[in-house]
Coordinates of C-alpha atoms and ligand atoms in Angstrom, one line a residue:
M27 CA -54.5 -36.1 -56.1
K28 CA -56.8 -36.7 -53.1
A29 CA -54.1 -39.7 -52.3
L30 CA -51.4 -37.0 -52.4
M31 CA -53.2 -34.5 -50.2
N32 CA -54.0 -37.1 -47.7
Q33 CA -50.7 -38.1 -47.5
L34 CA -49.3 -34.7 -47.1
R35 CA -52.0 -33.9 -44.1
E36 CA -50.9 -37.3 -42.4
S37 CA -46.9 -36.4 -42.5
A38 CA -47.6 -32.5 -41.9
V39 CA -49.7 -33.1 -38.8
N40 CA -47.4 -35.7 -37.7
A41 CA -44.2 -33.4 -37.8
I42 CA -46.3 -30.3 -36.6
L43 CA -47.5 -32.1 -33.5
N44 CA -43.7 -33.2 -32.7
A45 CA -42.0 -29.8 -33.3
D46 CA -39.8 -29.3 -30.2
S47 CA -39.1 -25.7 -30.5
P48 CA -41.0 -22.4 -31.8
E49 CA -38.1 -22.1 -34.6
S50 CA -38.7 -25.5 -36.0
L51 CA -42.5 -25.1 -35.5
D52 CA -42.4 -21.9 -37.5
A53 CA -40.4 -23.6 -40.4
L54 CA -42.8 -26.2 -40.7
R55 CA -45.7 -23.6 -41.0
V56 CA -43.8 -22.1 -43.8
K57 CA -42.8 -25.5 -45.2
Y58 CA -46.6 -26.3 -45.5
L59 CA -48.8 -23.3 -45.6
G60 CA -46.3 -20.6 -46.8
K61 CA -46.8 -18.9 -50.3
K62 CA -44.1 -21.6 -51.7
G63 CA -45.4 -24.3 -49.5
E64 CA -46.4 -27.7 -50.5
L65 CA -50.0 -27.5 -49.7
T66 CA -50.0 -24.2 -51.9
A67 CA -48.1 -26.1 -54.6
I68 CA -50.8 -28.8 -54.5
L69 CA -53.6 -26.1 -54.8
K70 CA -51.8 -24.7 -58.0
Q71 CA -52.5 -27.8 -59.8
M72 CA -56.2 -27.3 -59.3
G73 CA -56.7 -25.8 -62.9
K74 CA -55.9 -29.3 -64.2
L75 CA -58.9 -30.8 -62.5
S76 CA -62.3 -31.2 -64.0
A77 CA -65.6 -29.1 -63.1
Q78 CA -66.4 -31.7 -60.8
E79 CA -63.6 -32.5 -59.0
R80 CA -62.4 -28.9 -58.2
P81 CA -64.9 -27.8 -55.5
V82 CA -64.3 -31.4 -53.6
M83 CA -60.5 -30.9 -53.9
G84 CA -60.8 -27.3 -52.9
Q85 CA -63.0 -28.4 -49.9
L86 CA -60.3 -31.0 -48.7
A87 CA -57.7 -28.4 -49.2
N88 CA -59.5 -25.8 -46.7
Q89 CA -60.1 -28.5 -44.6
I90 CA -56.3 -29.6 -44.4
R91 CA -55.2 -26.2 -44.0
A92 CA -57.7 -25.6 -40.9
E93 CA -56.4 -28.9 -39.5
L94 CA -52.6 -27.9 -39.9
E95 CA -53.5 -24.2 -38.5
Q96 CA -55.1 -26.0 -35.7
A97 CA -52.1 -28.3 -35.2
I98 CA -49.7 -25.5 -35.1
D99 CA -51.9 -23.5 -32.4
Q100 CA -51.8 -26.6 -30.3
T101 CA -48.2 -27.3 -30.6
R102 CA -47.3 -23.4 -29.9
E103 CA -49.4 -23.5 -26.7
K104 CA -47.6 -26.8 -25.7
L105 CA -44.1 -25.3 -26.4
E106 CA -45.0 -21.8 -24.6
A107 CA -46.4 -23.9 -21.6
A108 CA -43.0 -26.0 -21.4
A109 CA -41.0 -23.1 -21.6
L110 CA -42.9 -21.3 -18.9
E111 CA -42.5 -24.4 -16.7
A112 CA -38.6 -24.7 -17.3
R113 CA -38.2 -20.7 -16.4
L114 CA -40.3 -21.1 -13.5
E115 CA -38.1 -24.0 -12.5
L116 CA -34.8 -22.3 -13.1
E117 CA -35.7 -19.3 -11.4
A118 CA -37.3 -20.9 -8.2
V119 CA -36.0 -19.1 -5.1
D120 CA -35.6 -21.8 -2.2
V121 CA -36.2 -19.7 0.8
T122 CA -35.3 -22.1 3.2
V123 CA -31.5 -22.6 2.0
P124 CA -29.2 -21.2 4.4
G125 CA -27.1 -18.1 3.4
E126 CA -23.7 -18.2 2.1
D127 CA -21.1 -17.0 4.6
I128 CA -19.8 -13.6 3.6
R129 CA -16.2 -13.2 4.4
I130 CA -15.8 -10.0 6.2
G131 CA -12.5 -8.2 5.0
H132 CA -9.8 -6.6 7.2
K133 CA -8.1 -3.6 7.3
H134 CA -4.6 -3.5 6.2
P135 CA -2.0 -2.9 9.0
M136 CA -0.6 -0.1 6.8
Y137 CA -3.7 2.0 6.5
K138 CA -4.4 1.3 10.3
A139 CA -1.0 2.7 10.8
L140 CA -2.0 5.5 8.5
D141 CA -4.9 6.1 10.3
E142 CA -3.4 6.5 13.6
I143 CA -0.7 8.9 11.8
K144 CA -3.3 11.1 10.6
D145 CA -5.2 11.2 13.8
I146 CA -1.9 12.5 15.7
F147 CA -1.4 15.5 13.1
V148 CA -5.2 16.3 12.8
G149 CA -5.0 16.6 16.6
M150 CA -2.2 18.9 16.4
G151 CA -3.9 21.1 13.7
F152 CA -2.9 19.7 10.5
T153 CA -4.9 19.5 7.3
V154 CA -4.9 16.1 5.1
L155 CA -4.2 16.7 1.6
D156 CA -4.6 14.2 -1.1
G157 CA -2.8 14.7 -4.7
P158 CA -1.9 13.2 -7.8
E159 CA 0.3 10.3 -8.5
V160 CA 0.7 11.2 -12.0
E161 CA 2.9 14.4 -11.8
L162 CA 4.6 17.0 -13.6
A163 CA 8.3 17.1 -13.3
S164 CA 8.4 20.5 -12.6
Y165 CA 6.7 19.9 -9.1
N166 CA 8.4 16.5 -8.5
F167 CA 11.9 18.2 -8.9
D168 CA 12.2 22.0 -10.3
K169 CA 10.3 23.9 -7.8
L170 CA 11.8 21.7 -5.2
N171 CA 15.4 22.7 -6.1
A172 CA 16.1 19.5 -7.7
E173 CA 17.4 21.0 -10.7
E174 CA 18.1 19.4 -14.3
G175 CA 21.1 17.0 -13.9
H176 CA 20.2 16.2 -10.2
P177 CA 21.0 12.3 -9.8
S178 CA 17.2 11.7 -8.3
R179 CA 16.2 13.1 -12.1
D180 CA 17.7 10.0 -13.6
W181 CA 15.8 7.9 -16.3
S182 CA 17.2 4.9 -14.2
D183 CA 15.3 5.8 -11.1
T184 CA 12.2 7.5 -12.5
F185 CA 9.0 6.4 -14.4
Y186 CA 8.7 9.0 -16.8
F187 CA 5.9 8.8 -19.4
D188 CA 7.3 7.6 -22.8
T189 CA 10.3 10.0 -23.9
D190 CA 8.4 12.9 -22.4
S191 CA 10.5 13.9 -19.1
R192 CA 7.8 16.3 -18.2
V193 CA 5.5 14.0 -16.9
M194 CA 6.2 11.0 -14.5
L195 CA 4.8 8.9 -11.7
R196 CA 5.8 11.0 -8.5
S197 CA 8.9 9.6 -7.1
Q198 CA 8.2 11.3 -3.7
T199 CA 5.2 12.9 -2.0
S200 CA 7.0 16.3 -1.7
P201 CA 5.5 18.1 -4.8
M202 CA 2.6 18.1 -2.4
Q203 CA 4.3 20.9 -0.4
V204 CA 4.5 23.2 -3.8
R205 CA 0.8 22.3 -4.4
A206 CA 0.0 23.4 -0.9
M207 CA 2.3 26.6 -1.1
E208 CA 0.7 27.5 -4.4
T209 CA -2.9 27.4 -3.4
M210 CA -3.2 27.5 0.5
P211 CA -3.3 30.5 2.7
L212 CA -0.5 31.0 5.0
P213 CA 0.3 29.8 7.7
I214 CA 0.2 26.2 6.5
R215 CA 0.1 22.8 8.2
I216 CA -0.5 19.6 6.1
V217 CA 0.2 16.2 5.9
A218 CA -0.4 14.4 2.3
P219 CA -0.1 10.7 2.2
G220 CA -0.1 8.5 -0.8
R221 CA 1.7 6.3 -3.5
V222 CA 5.1 7.1 -4.6
Y223 CA 7.1 5.2 -7.4
R224 CA 10.7 4.4 -8.1
K225 CA 12.5 1.9 -10.3
D226 CA 13.7 -0.4 -7.6
E227 CA 13.9 -4.3 -7.4
V228 CA 11.4 -6.0 -4.8
D229 CA 13.2 -7.4 -1.8
A230 CA 12.8 -7.2 2.1
T231 CA 13.0 -3.4 2.3
H232 CA 12.2 -2.2 -1.2
S233 CA 9.4 -2.2 -3.8
P234 CA 8.7 0.1 -7.0
M235 CA 5.5 1.4 -5.5
F236 CA 5.5 2.3 -1.8
H237 CA 3.8 4.8 0.3
Q238 CA 5.0 8.2 2.0
V239 CA 3.2 10.6 4.2
E240 CA 4.6 14.2 3.5
G241 CA 4.2 16.9 6.1
M242 CA 5.1 20.6 6.1
V243 CA 4.7 23.5 8.5
I244 CA 5.3 27.1 7.2
D245 CA 4.7 30.1 9.6
K246 CA 6.5 32.9 11.3
N247 CA 9.4 32.2 13.5
V248 CA 9.4 28.3 13.1
T249 CA 12.6 26.6 13.9
M250 CA 14.4 23.3 13.7
A251 CA 13.5 23.0 17.1
D252 CA 9.9 22.8 16.1
L253 CA 10.7 20.1 13.9
K254 CA 12.5 17.9 16.3
G255 CA 9.5 18.5 19.0
T256 CA 6.8 17.5 16.8
L257 CA 8.5 14.6 15.1
N258 CA 9.4 13.2 18.6
L259 CA 6.1 13.5 19.7
V260 CA 4.4 11.9 16.6
M261 CA 7.2 8.8 17.6
Q262 CA 5.8 8.7 21.1
E263 CA 2.4 8.9 20.2
L264 CA 2.5 6.2 17.4
F265 CA 4.8 3.6 19.3
G266 CA 4.6 4.4 22.9
E267 CA 6.1 6.7 25.4
G268 CA 9.8 6.3 25.8
T269 CA 10.7 5.2 22.0
V270 CA 14.1 6.3 21.5
T271 CA 14.9 8.2 18.2
R272 CA 17.8 9.9 16.7
F273 CA 18.3 12.7 14.1
R274 CA 21.3 12.5 11.8
P275 CA 22.2 15.2 9.2
H276 CA 21.4 14.3 5.6
H277 CA 21.1 16.2 2.6
F278 CA 18.1 16.9 0.4
P279 CA 17.9 19.7 -2.3
F280 CA 14.4 21.1 -1.0
T281 CA 15.9 21.6 2.9
E282 CA 18.7 23.3 4.6
P283 CA 19.8 22.0 6.8
S284 CA 18.5 18.4 6.4
C285 CA 18.3 15.5 8.7
E286 CA 17.0 11.8 8.8
M287 CA 15.1 10.6 11.9
D288 CA 15.6 6.9 13.0
V289 CA 14.0 4.9 15.7
Q290 CA 15.5 2.2 17.7
C291 CA 14.7 -1.2 16.0
H292 CA 11.8 -2.9 17.7
K293 CA 13.2 -6.4 17.1
C294 CA 16.6 -6.3 18.7
G295 CA 16.0 -2.9 20.8
G296 CA 19.2 -1.6 19.2
K297 CA 21.6 -4.3 19.4
G298 CA 21.4 -5.1 15.6
C299 CA 19.6 -7.7 13.7
P300 CA 18.4 -8.7 10.1
T301 CA 15.3 -6.4 10.5
C302 CA 17.5 -3.6 10.9
K303 CA 20.3 -4.8 8.8
G304 CA 22.6 -4.7 12.2
E305 CA 22.3 -1.2 12.6
G306 CA 19.9 -1.1 15.6
W307 CA 18.0 1.6 14.3
I308 CA 15.3 2.1 11.5
E309 CA 15.2 5.1 9.4
V310 CA 11.5 6.5 9.3
L311 CA 11.9 9.6 7.7
G312 CA 13.7 12.8 5.9
A313 CA 13.2 16.0 7.1
G314 CA 14.6 19.6 7.2
M315 CA 13.9 23.3 7.3
I316 CA 12.4 24.2 3.9
H317 CA 15.1 25.8 1.7
P318 CA 14.7 29.5 1.2
K319 CA 14.8 29.0 -2.6
V320 CA 12.1 26.6 -2.5
L321 CA 9.7 29.2 -0.7
E322 CA 10.7 31.9 -3.1
M323 CA 9.8 29.8 -6.0
S324 CA 6.3 29.4 -4.8
G325 CA 5.9 32.9 -4.0
I326 CA 6.5 33.2 -0.3
D327 CA 8.6 35.7 1.4
S328 CA 11.4 33.7 3.0
E329 CA 12.4 36.6 5.1
E330 CA 9.2 36.8 6.8
Y331 CA 8.3 32.8 7.0
T332 CA 10.3 29.8 7.6
G333 CA 8.9 26.2 7.6
W334 CA 10.1 22.7 8.1
A335 CA 9.0 19.7 6.1
F336 CA 9.3 15.8 6.6
G337 CA 8.6 12.7 4.3
M338 CA 8.2 9.6 5.9
G339 CA 8.0 6.2 4.4
L340 CA 4.8 4.6 5.7
E341 CA 5.3 1.0 5.1
R342 CA 8.8 1.1 7.4
L343 CA 6.4 3.0 10.3
A344 CA 3.5 0.4 9.8
M345 CA 6.4 -2.4 10.0
R346 CA 7.6 -0.8 13.2
R347 CA 4.2 -0.4 14.5
F348 CA 3.3 -3.9 14.1
K349 CA 6.4 -5.4 14.3
I350 CA 6.4 -6.8 10.8
S351 CA 9.6 -8.3 9.7
D352 CA 9.6 -8.1 5.7
L353 CA 8.1 -5.4 3.4
R354 CA 6.7 -8.3 1.1
L355 CA 4.0 -9.4 3.5
I356 CA 2.6 -5.5 3.3
F357 CA 2.1 -6.1 -0.3
E358 CA 1.1 -9.8 -0.4
N359 CA -2.1 -9.1 1.0
D360 CA -2.4 -12.8 2.3
V361 CA -5.6 -12.9 4.4
R362 CA -4.0 -15.1 7.0
F363 CA -1.4 -12.4 7.3
L364 CA -3.8 -9.5 7.5
E365 CA -6.1 -11.0 10.0
Q366 CA -3.5 -11.0 12.8
F367 CA -4.0 -7.1 13.2
Ligands
LIG570 N1 11.2 13.5 -0.3 C1 12.2 12.8 0.5 C2 12.6 11.3 0.1 O1 11.8 11.0 -0.5 C3 11.9 12.5 2.0 C4 12.0 14.3 2.3 C5 13.1 14.7 2.9 C6 10.6 14.9 2.4 C7 13.0 15.9 3.4 C8 10.8 16.3 2.9 C9 12.0 16.6 3.5 O2 9.5 17.0 2.9 O3 11.6 18.1 4.0 O4 13.3 10.7 0.4

């Protein structure tokens, strides 16, 4: 039995001193000293020994137990020290290493153009509004006099939610007119920029998501002359004095009369080129005198008040402002392109 115990002592001390992780060390402790451990198993045999042998063996067993415990403590300390060392090394900060270059971003040309547009309107006493992109069809269509059956409500043009045609991604910023009329005191002068969504294929002039800036003025004695004068001034401010513009008659359900405004093409100076599709002009906005029905639907007396409104395509204006030839460049966000502005 003594030989057995000495053999155990030797292999156990060896294994313990060579344990390479706290987990394996713990497993060894259980293996040798645990309730069902090897040393305990030997001690359980003590009953079979003679009265002289028993105390000798008992003493040896205690000695071995103490030795193993000491080896365990020693190994644990060694492992902890090594772990600490490894962590310190890993977390060491070399304060002499030069910092990484942080690339500074660049304001997108479209938002630069938007800032300029907002400044121009704020300078004329307009308030800037923000509104939801997920919109009620009643705001996007009904209250703007585009009744059920109007072609712009078609499922092939509009992003409705599932099968519910009451909720949609707004197809224009014009619902902000209704939101302003319903919540703001008169007179009203607002601009409302934001994203709009239509089921368009991507090409040089179209994208399923684009930006508009809506504008609206409601006051007493407001006329079409105010509309033309104000928008002309905006284009001079934005594109420079002497910018040539024109208004063409058009139709929108929410204005009467309605028009579209063009600015002369920056690329060809009006001669016609690919950028203006040979027209010599670039359409920048739709506008008109707010339809009396639209005013009345939002509770405004159309006998007392009149107004005008417009919706401009922000990408188009930014392209004209910074002489960009392809709409896709605006959305690609290639830093080499953005950095030019
Ligand atoms: N919402 C129109 C569009 O998306 C643009 C527009 C036209 C807005 C006339 C207006 C307006 O406010 O009066 O094409």
